[in-house]
Amino acid sequence: HNTIPVITIDGPAGAGKGTIACMLADKLGWHMLDSGAIYRVAAVAALRRGVNLQDENTLAALIPTLNIEFKEGDAWLDGEKVTSDIRNEICASATSQIAALPAVRAALLTLQRNFRQLPGIVADGRDMGTVVFPDAPHKFYLTASAEIRAERRLKQLSQQELSAKLCDLIQDINARDERDTNRPVAPLKPAADALVIDTSSLDQAEVFATVLHYIA
Ligand code: CDP
Ligand code: CDP
């Protein structure tokens, strides 16, 4: 295996590893290993089987029984496409929990090393250059301030995710209004002698002007 070239790209979330790894693999015509995606698929499997995320032995025993594949830009778990499941927040949180367990990391080592195939591989993650491919001739570590990385993530939220979030927020707001309005004690409602101002199509300055005008 060791004669097959590897370029490793490690660093924290949002440093730009995945993007650069993809561009590099494209340019060189090499394979790519998104090791974070492997950890994420393992986390999805653990969540689905209801395994306690701190139960190191059960998790380590589960991993070799899984069929984790990547083809045509999708992630697969036991023949089922899990591309969108591995990108949600529940999965992200579960992933970082199981990734902290040594036996889990050991169980995923061979699977990751098997991606080392001719003509070469670009591997991105956290420990590609330190643990998985320590003999790689070219290693990079990308980083950036937490503020910049958070801003990048925010921009990454697709329009679809944003509208799904908006939909959730509308439901939350309606449910809360409903509870506040219908409670027997001091429910939400305008006083009989209150001026009702609908702010839907007013900006803050216009609302303020209306209030001042009314007081005057
Ligand atoms: O895309 P992002 O950088 O946010 O995360 P990722 O690369 O998909 O990795 C998700 C999580 O998996 C990381 O936060 C780490 O906890 C874990 N991970 C790891 O421990 N070792 C790796 N080589 C890759 C990922
Ligand atoms: O894989 P990792 O989590 O390190 O980062 P990424 O998914 O490659 O990059 C996160 C986002 O930051 C992507 O939308 C990139 O296009 C963007 N980015 C950027 O705007 N400028 C950079 N120098 C690097 C990444």
Short mmCIF file of C-alpha atoms and ligand atoms in Angstrom, two decimals:
data_model
loop_
_atom_site.label_atom_id
_atom_site.label_comp_id
_atom_site.label_asym_id
_atom_site.label_seq_id
_atom_site.Cartn_x
_atom_site.Cartn_y
_atom_site.Cartn_z
CA HIS A 1 0.00 0.00 0.00
CA ASN A 2 2.72 2.42 1.04
CA THR A 3 3.82 3.28 -2.49
CA ILE A 4 0.40 4.74 -3.30
CA PRO A 5 0.63 8.52 -2.90
CA VAL A 6 -1.48 10.35 -0.33
CA ILE A 7 -2.05 14.04 0.33
CA THR A 8 -3.55 14.72 3.74
CA ILE A 9 -5.58 17.82 4.65
CA ASP A 10 -6.45 18.21 8.32
CA GLY A 11 -7.92 21.03 10.37
CA PRO A 12 -11.00 22.23 12.27
CA ALA A 13 -14.56 22.53 10.92
CA GLY A 14 -14.98 25.20 8.28
CA ALA A 15 -11.26 25.64 7.59
CA GLY A 16 -11.95 24.79 3.94
CA LYS A 17 -10.54 21.23 3.90
CA GLY A 18 -13.34 19.56 1.97
CA THR A 19 -13.40 22.18 -0.76
CA ILE A 20 -9.62 22.08 -1.31
CA ALA A 21 -9.50 18.27 -1.09
CA CYS A 22 -12.17 18.04 -3.76
CA MET A 23 -10.43 20.54 -6.06
CA LEU A 24 -7.11 18.78 -5.62
CA ALA A 25 -8.52 15.29 -6.25
CA ASP A 26 -10.27 16.60 -9.37
CA LYS A 27 -7.11 18.23 -10.69
CA LEU A 28 -4.89 15.20 -10.04
CA GLY A 29 -7.51 12.62 -11.04
CA TRP A 30 -7.10 10.98 -7.62
CA HIS A 31 -9.59 9.41 -5.22
CA MET A 32 -10.89 11.31 -2.23
CA LEU A 33 -11.43 10.27 1.36
CA ASP A 34 -13.86 12.42 3.37
CA SER A 35 -13.09 10.78 6.71
CA GLY A 36 -15.63 12.97 8.52
CA ALA A 37 -18.35 11.38 6.38
CA ILE A 38 -17.24 7.93 7.56
CA TYR A 39 -17.54 9.00 11.20
CA ARG A 40 -20.91 10.55 10.39
CA VAL A 41 -22.28 7.36 8.78
CA ALA A 42 -21.11 5.35 11.80
CA ALA A 43 -22.98 7.84 14.04
CA VAL A 44 -26.16 7.45 11.96
CA ALA A 45 -25.91 3.67 12.41
CA ALA A 46 -25.45 4.06 16.17
CA LEU A 47 -28.44 6.44 16.42
CA ARG A 48 -30.67 4.13 14.37
CA ARG A 49 -29.82 1.10 16.51
CA GLY A 50 -30.36 3.09 19.67
CA VAL A 51 -26.84 2.40 20.92
CA ASN A 52 -25.78 4.49 23.90
CA LEU A 53 -23.27 6.97 22.45
CA GLN A 54 -20.92 6.41 25.39
CA ASP A 55 -20.98 2.61 25.15
CA GLU A 56 -17.56 2.27 23.58
CA ASN A 57 -17.49 -1.55 23.34
CA THR A 58 -20.91 -1.89 21.72
CA LEU A 59 -20.06 0.88 19.24
CA ALA A 60 -16.71 -0.68 18.37
CA ALA A 61 -18.41 -4.06 17.85
CA LEU A 62 -21.11 -2.49 15.67
CA ILE A 63 -18.73 -0.79 13.24
CA PRO A 64 -17.22 -3.90 11.53
CA THR A 65 -20.76 -5.16 10.81
CA LEU A 66 -21.62 -2.00 8.84
CA ASN A 67 -21.41 -1.66 5.07
CA ILE A 68 -20.28 1.96 4.57
CA GLU A 69 -19.89 3.08 0.95
CA PHE A 70 -19.49 6.28 -1.05
CA LYS A 71 -20.57 6.31 -4.68
CA GLU A 72 -21.80 8.92 -7.13
CA GLY A 73 -21.46 11.64 -4.50
CA ASP A 74 -23.71 9.85 -2.02
CA ALA A 75 -23.06 8.13 1.30
CA TRP A 76 -24.56 4.67 1.80
CA LEU A 77 -25.19 2.64 4.94
CA ASP A 78 -26.05 -1.03 4.40
CA GLY A 79 -27.35 -0.27 0.90
CA GLU A 80 -29.42 2.73 1.94
CA LYS A 81 -28.65 6.29 0.86
CA VAL A 82 -27.92 8.37 3.99
CA THR A 83 -26.47 11.52 2.35
CA SER A 84 -28.89 13.95 3.97
CA ASP A 85 -29.08 12.05 7.32
CA ILE A 86 -25.34 12.54 7.87
CA ARG A 87 -25.56 16.31 7.48
CA ASN A 88 -28.08 17.21 10.17
CA GLU A 89 -27.20 18.61 13.61
CA ILE A 90 -28.26 15.52 15.57
CA CYS A 91 -25.81 13.49 13.54
CA ALA A 92 -23.06 16.11 13.90
CA SER A 93 -23.40 16.04 17.68
CA ALA A 94 -23.50 12.21 17.82
CA THR A 95 -20.48 12.08 15.51
CA SER A 96 -18.26 14.18 17.74
CA GLN A 97 -19.34 12.05 20.73
CA ILE A 98 -18.43 8.71 19.19
CA ALA A 99 -15.31 10.14 17.53
CA ALA A 100 -13.86 10.79 21.00
CA LEU A 101 -13.82 7.06 21.81
CA PRO A 102 -10.48 5.30 21.10
CA ALA A 103 -12.08 1.92 20.27
CA VAL A 104 -14.37 3.60 17.73
CA ARG A 105 -11.41 5.29 16.06
CA ALA A 106 -9.48 2.00 16.00
CA ALA A 107 -12.46 0.21 14.45
CA LEU A 108 -12.59 2.78 11.62
CA LEU A 109 -8.87 2.74 10.85
CA THR A 110 -8.76 -0.11 8.31
CA LEU A 111 -11.81 1.16 6.49
CA GLN A 112 -10.10 4.54 6.03
CA ARG A 113 -6.78 3.06 4.96
CA ASN A 114 -8.53 0.92 2.35
CA PHE A 115 -9.34 4.12 0.46
CA ARG A 116 -5.65 4.36 -0.43
CA GLN A 117 -5.88 3.27 -4.04
CA LEU A 118 -4.04 4.08 -7.26
CA PRO A 119 -3.37 6.52 -8.74
CA GLY A 120 -3.51 8.34 -5.37
CA ILE A 121 -5.79 9.75 -2.71
CA VAL A 122 -6.52 13.11 -1.11
CA ALA A 123 -7.70 12.56 2.47
CA ASP A 124 -9.43 15.19 4.59
CA GLY A 125 -10.23 15.07 8.29
CA ARG A 126 -8.70 15.62 11.72
CA ASP A 127 -6.00 12.93 11.96
CA MET A 128 -5.17 12.03 8.37
CA GLY A 129 -1.55 13.21 8.62
CA THR A 130 -1.00 12.20 12.24
CA VAL A 131 -2.66 8.78 12.61
CA VAL A 132 -4.26 7.35 9.48
CA PHE A 133 -1.57 8.15 6.89
CA PRO A 134 1.51 9.21 8.87
CA ASP A 135 3.71 8.25 5.90
CA ALA A 136 1.97 10.65 3.47
CA PRO A 137 4.57 12.64 1.54
CA HIS A 138 2.43 15.80 1.48
CA LYS A 139 0.52 17.03 4.51
CA PHE A 140 -1.51 20.18 4.99
CA TYR A 141 -3.20 21.64 8.04
CA LEU A 142 -5.79 24.31 7.23
CA THR A 143 -7.09 26.63 9.89
CA ALA A 144 -8.90 29.96 10.33
CA SER A 145 -10.37 31.92 13.24
CA ALA A 146 -13.58 30.57 14.77
CA GLU A 147 -15.42 33.77 13.72
CA ILE A 148 -14.49 33.35 10.07
CA ARG A 149 -15.30 29.64 10.12
CA ALA A 150 -18.72 30.28 11.70
CA GLU A 151 -19.46 32.93 9.06
CA ARG A 152 -18.59 30.46 6.31
CA ARG A 153 -20.92 27.85 7.82
CA LEU A 154 -23.74 30.38 8.00
CA LYS A 155 -23.34 31.22 4.32
CA GLN A 156 -23.30 27.49 3.54
CA LEU A 157 -26.81 27.00 4.92
CA SER A 158 -28.69 26.39 1.72
CA GLN A 159 -31.85 28.24 0.82
CA GLN A 160 -33.68 24.99 1.45
CA GLU A 161 -32.37 24.69 5.00
CA LEU A 162 -33.23 28.32 5.64
CA SER A 163 -36.82 27.89 4.48
CA ALA A 164 -37.15 24.69 6.52
CA LYS A 165 -35.92 26.62 9.56
CA LEU A 166 -38.38 29.44 8.78
CA CYS A 167 -41.17 26.88 8.62
CA ASP A 168 -40.16 25.49 12.05
CA LEU A 169 -40.03 29.00 13.51
CA ILE A 170 -43.50 29.86 12.21
CA GLN A 171 -44.89 26.72 13.85
CA ASP A 172 -43.09 27.50 17.12
CA ILE A 173 -44.36 31.07 17.18
CA ASN A 174 -47.93 30.01 16.42
CA ALA A 175 -47.87 27.34 19.12
CA ARG A 176 -46.55 29.81 21.70
CA ASP A 177 -49.13 32.47 20.77
CA GLU A 178 -51.85 29.83 21.01
CA ARG A 179 -50.79 28.88 24.56
CA ASP A 180 -50.42 32.52 25.66
CA THR A 181 -53.79 33.48 24.17
CA ASN A 182 -55.81 30.58 25.52
CA ARG A 183 -54.58 30.34 29.10
CA PRO A 184 -57.28 31.14 31.68
CA VAL A 185 -55.07 33.51 33.68
CA ALA A 186 -54.00 36.84 32.11
CA PRO A 187 -54.21 35.65 28.50
CA LEU A 188 -52.52 37.54 25.69
CA LYS A 189 -55.01 40.09 24.25
CA PRO A 190 -55.19 43.85 23.57
CA ALA A 191 -56.76 45.91 26.35
CA ALA A 192 -60.16 47.25 25.27
CA ASP A 193 -58.72 50.78 25.18
CA ALA A 194 -55.37 49.91 23.53
CA LEU A 195 -54.27 51.18 20.11
CA VAL A 196 -53.47 48.08 18.03
CA ILE A 197 -50.56 48.61 15.65
CA ASP A 198 -49.90 45.92 13.05
CA THR A 199 -46.14 46.11 12.42
CA SER A 200 -46.16 43.66 9.49
CA SER A 201 -45.44 46.33 6.92
CA LEU A 202 -43.86 48.98 9.15
CA ASP A 203 -40.21 49.42 10.07
CA GLN A 204 -39.09 50.38 13.58
CA ALA A 205 -39.01 54.12 12.77
CA GLU A 206 -42.58 54.02 11.46
CA VAL A 207 -43.84 52.18 14.56
CA PHE A 208 -42.04 54.67 16.76
CA ALA A 209 -43.59 57.60 14.85
CA THR A 210 -47.06 56.07 15.24
CA VAL A 211 -46.58 55.67 19.01
CA LEU A 212 -45.27 59.25 19.38
CA HIS A 213 -48.13 60.61 17.27
CA TYR A 214 -50.70 58.80 19.43
CA ILE A 215 -49.16 60.05 22.70
CA ALA A 216 -49.11 63.62 21.37
O1 CDP B 1 -17.50 19.22 7.91
P1 CDP B 1 -16.94 19.39 9.28
O2 CDP B 1 -15.51 19.83 9.27
O3 CDP B 1 -17.82 20.18 10.19
O4 CDP B 1 -16.98 17.98 9.99
P2 CDP B 1 -16.51 16.59 9.43
O5 CDP B 1 -15.19 16.67 8.78
O6 CDP B 1 -17.62 16.00 8.65
O7 CDP B 1 -16.32 15.78 10.78
C1 CDP B 1 -17.37 15.61 11.71
C2 CDP B 1 -16.78 15.21 13.05
O8 CDP B 1 -16.17 13.92 12.91
C3 CDP B 1 -15.67 16.10 13.57
O9 CDP B 1 -16.13 17.16 14.35
C4 CDP B 1 -14.85 15.13 14.42
O10 CDP B 1 -15.41 14.99 15.71
C5 CDP B 1 -15.02 13.80 13.71
N1 CDP B 1 -13.86 13.45 12.87
C6 CDP B 1 -12.76 12.91 13.50
O11 CDP B 1 -12.75 12.79 14.72
N2 CDP B 1 -11.70 12.50 12.75
C7 CDP B 1 -11.69 12.65 11.43
N3 CDP B 1 -10.63 12.24 10.74
C8 CDP B 1 -12.79 13.23 10.79
C9 CDP B 1 -13.87 13.62 11.54
O1 CDP B 2 -14.21 20.80 5.13
P1 CDP B 2 -14.23 21.98 6.03
O2 CDP B 2 -15.23 21.89 7.11
O3 CDP B 2 -12.87 22.31 6.57
O4 CDP B 2 -14.60 23.26 5.16
P2 CDP B 2 -15.35 23.37 3.74
O5 CDP B 2 -16.63 22.65 3.79
O6 CDP B 2 -14.40 23.02 2.65
O7 CDP B 2 -15.56 24.94 3.67
C1 CDP B 2 -16.57 25.57 4.42
C2 CDP B 2 -17.11 26.74 3.61
O8 CDP B 2 -16.18 27.81 3.64
C3 CDP B 2 -17.35 26.41 2.15
O9 CDP B 2 -18.58 26.99 1.76
C4 CDP B 2 -16.19 27.10 1.44
O10 CDP B 2 -16.53 27.50 0.15
C5 CDP B 2 -15.92 28.28 2.33
N1 CDP B 2 -14.53 28.72 2.29
C6 CDP B 2 -14.23 30.02 1.95
O11 CDP B 2 -15.14 30.80 1.70
N2 CDP B 2 -12.93 30.45 1.90
C7 CDP B 2 -11.92 29.63 2.18
N3 CDP B 2 -10.66 30.05 2.12
C8 CDP B 2 -12.20 28.30 2.52
C9 CDP B 2 -13.53 27.87 2.57
#
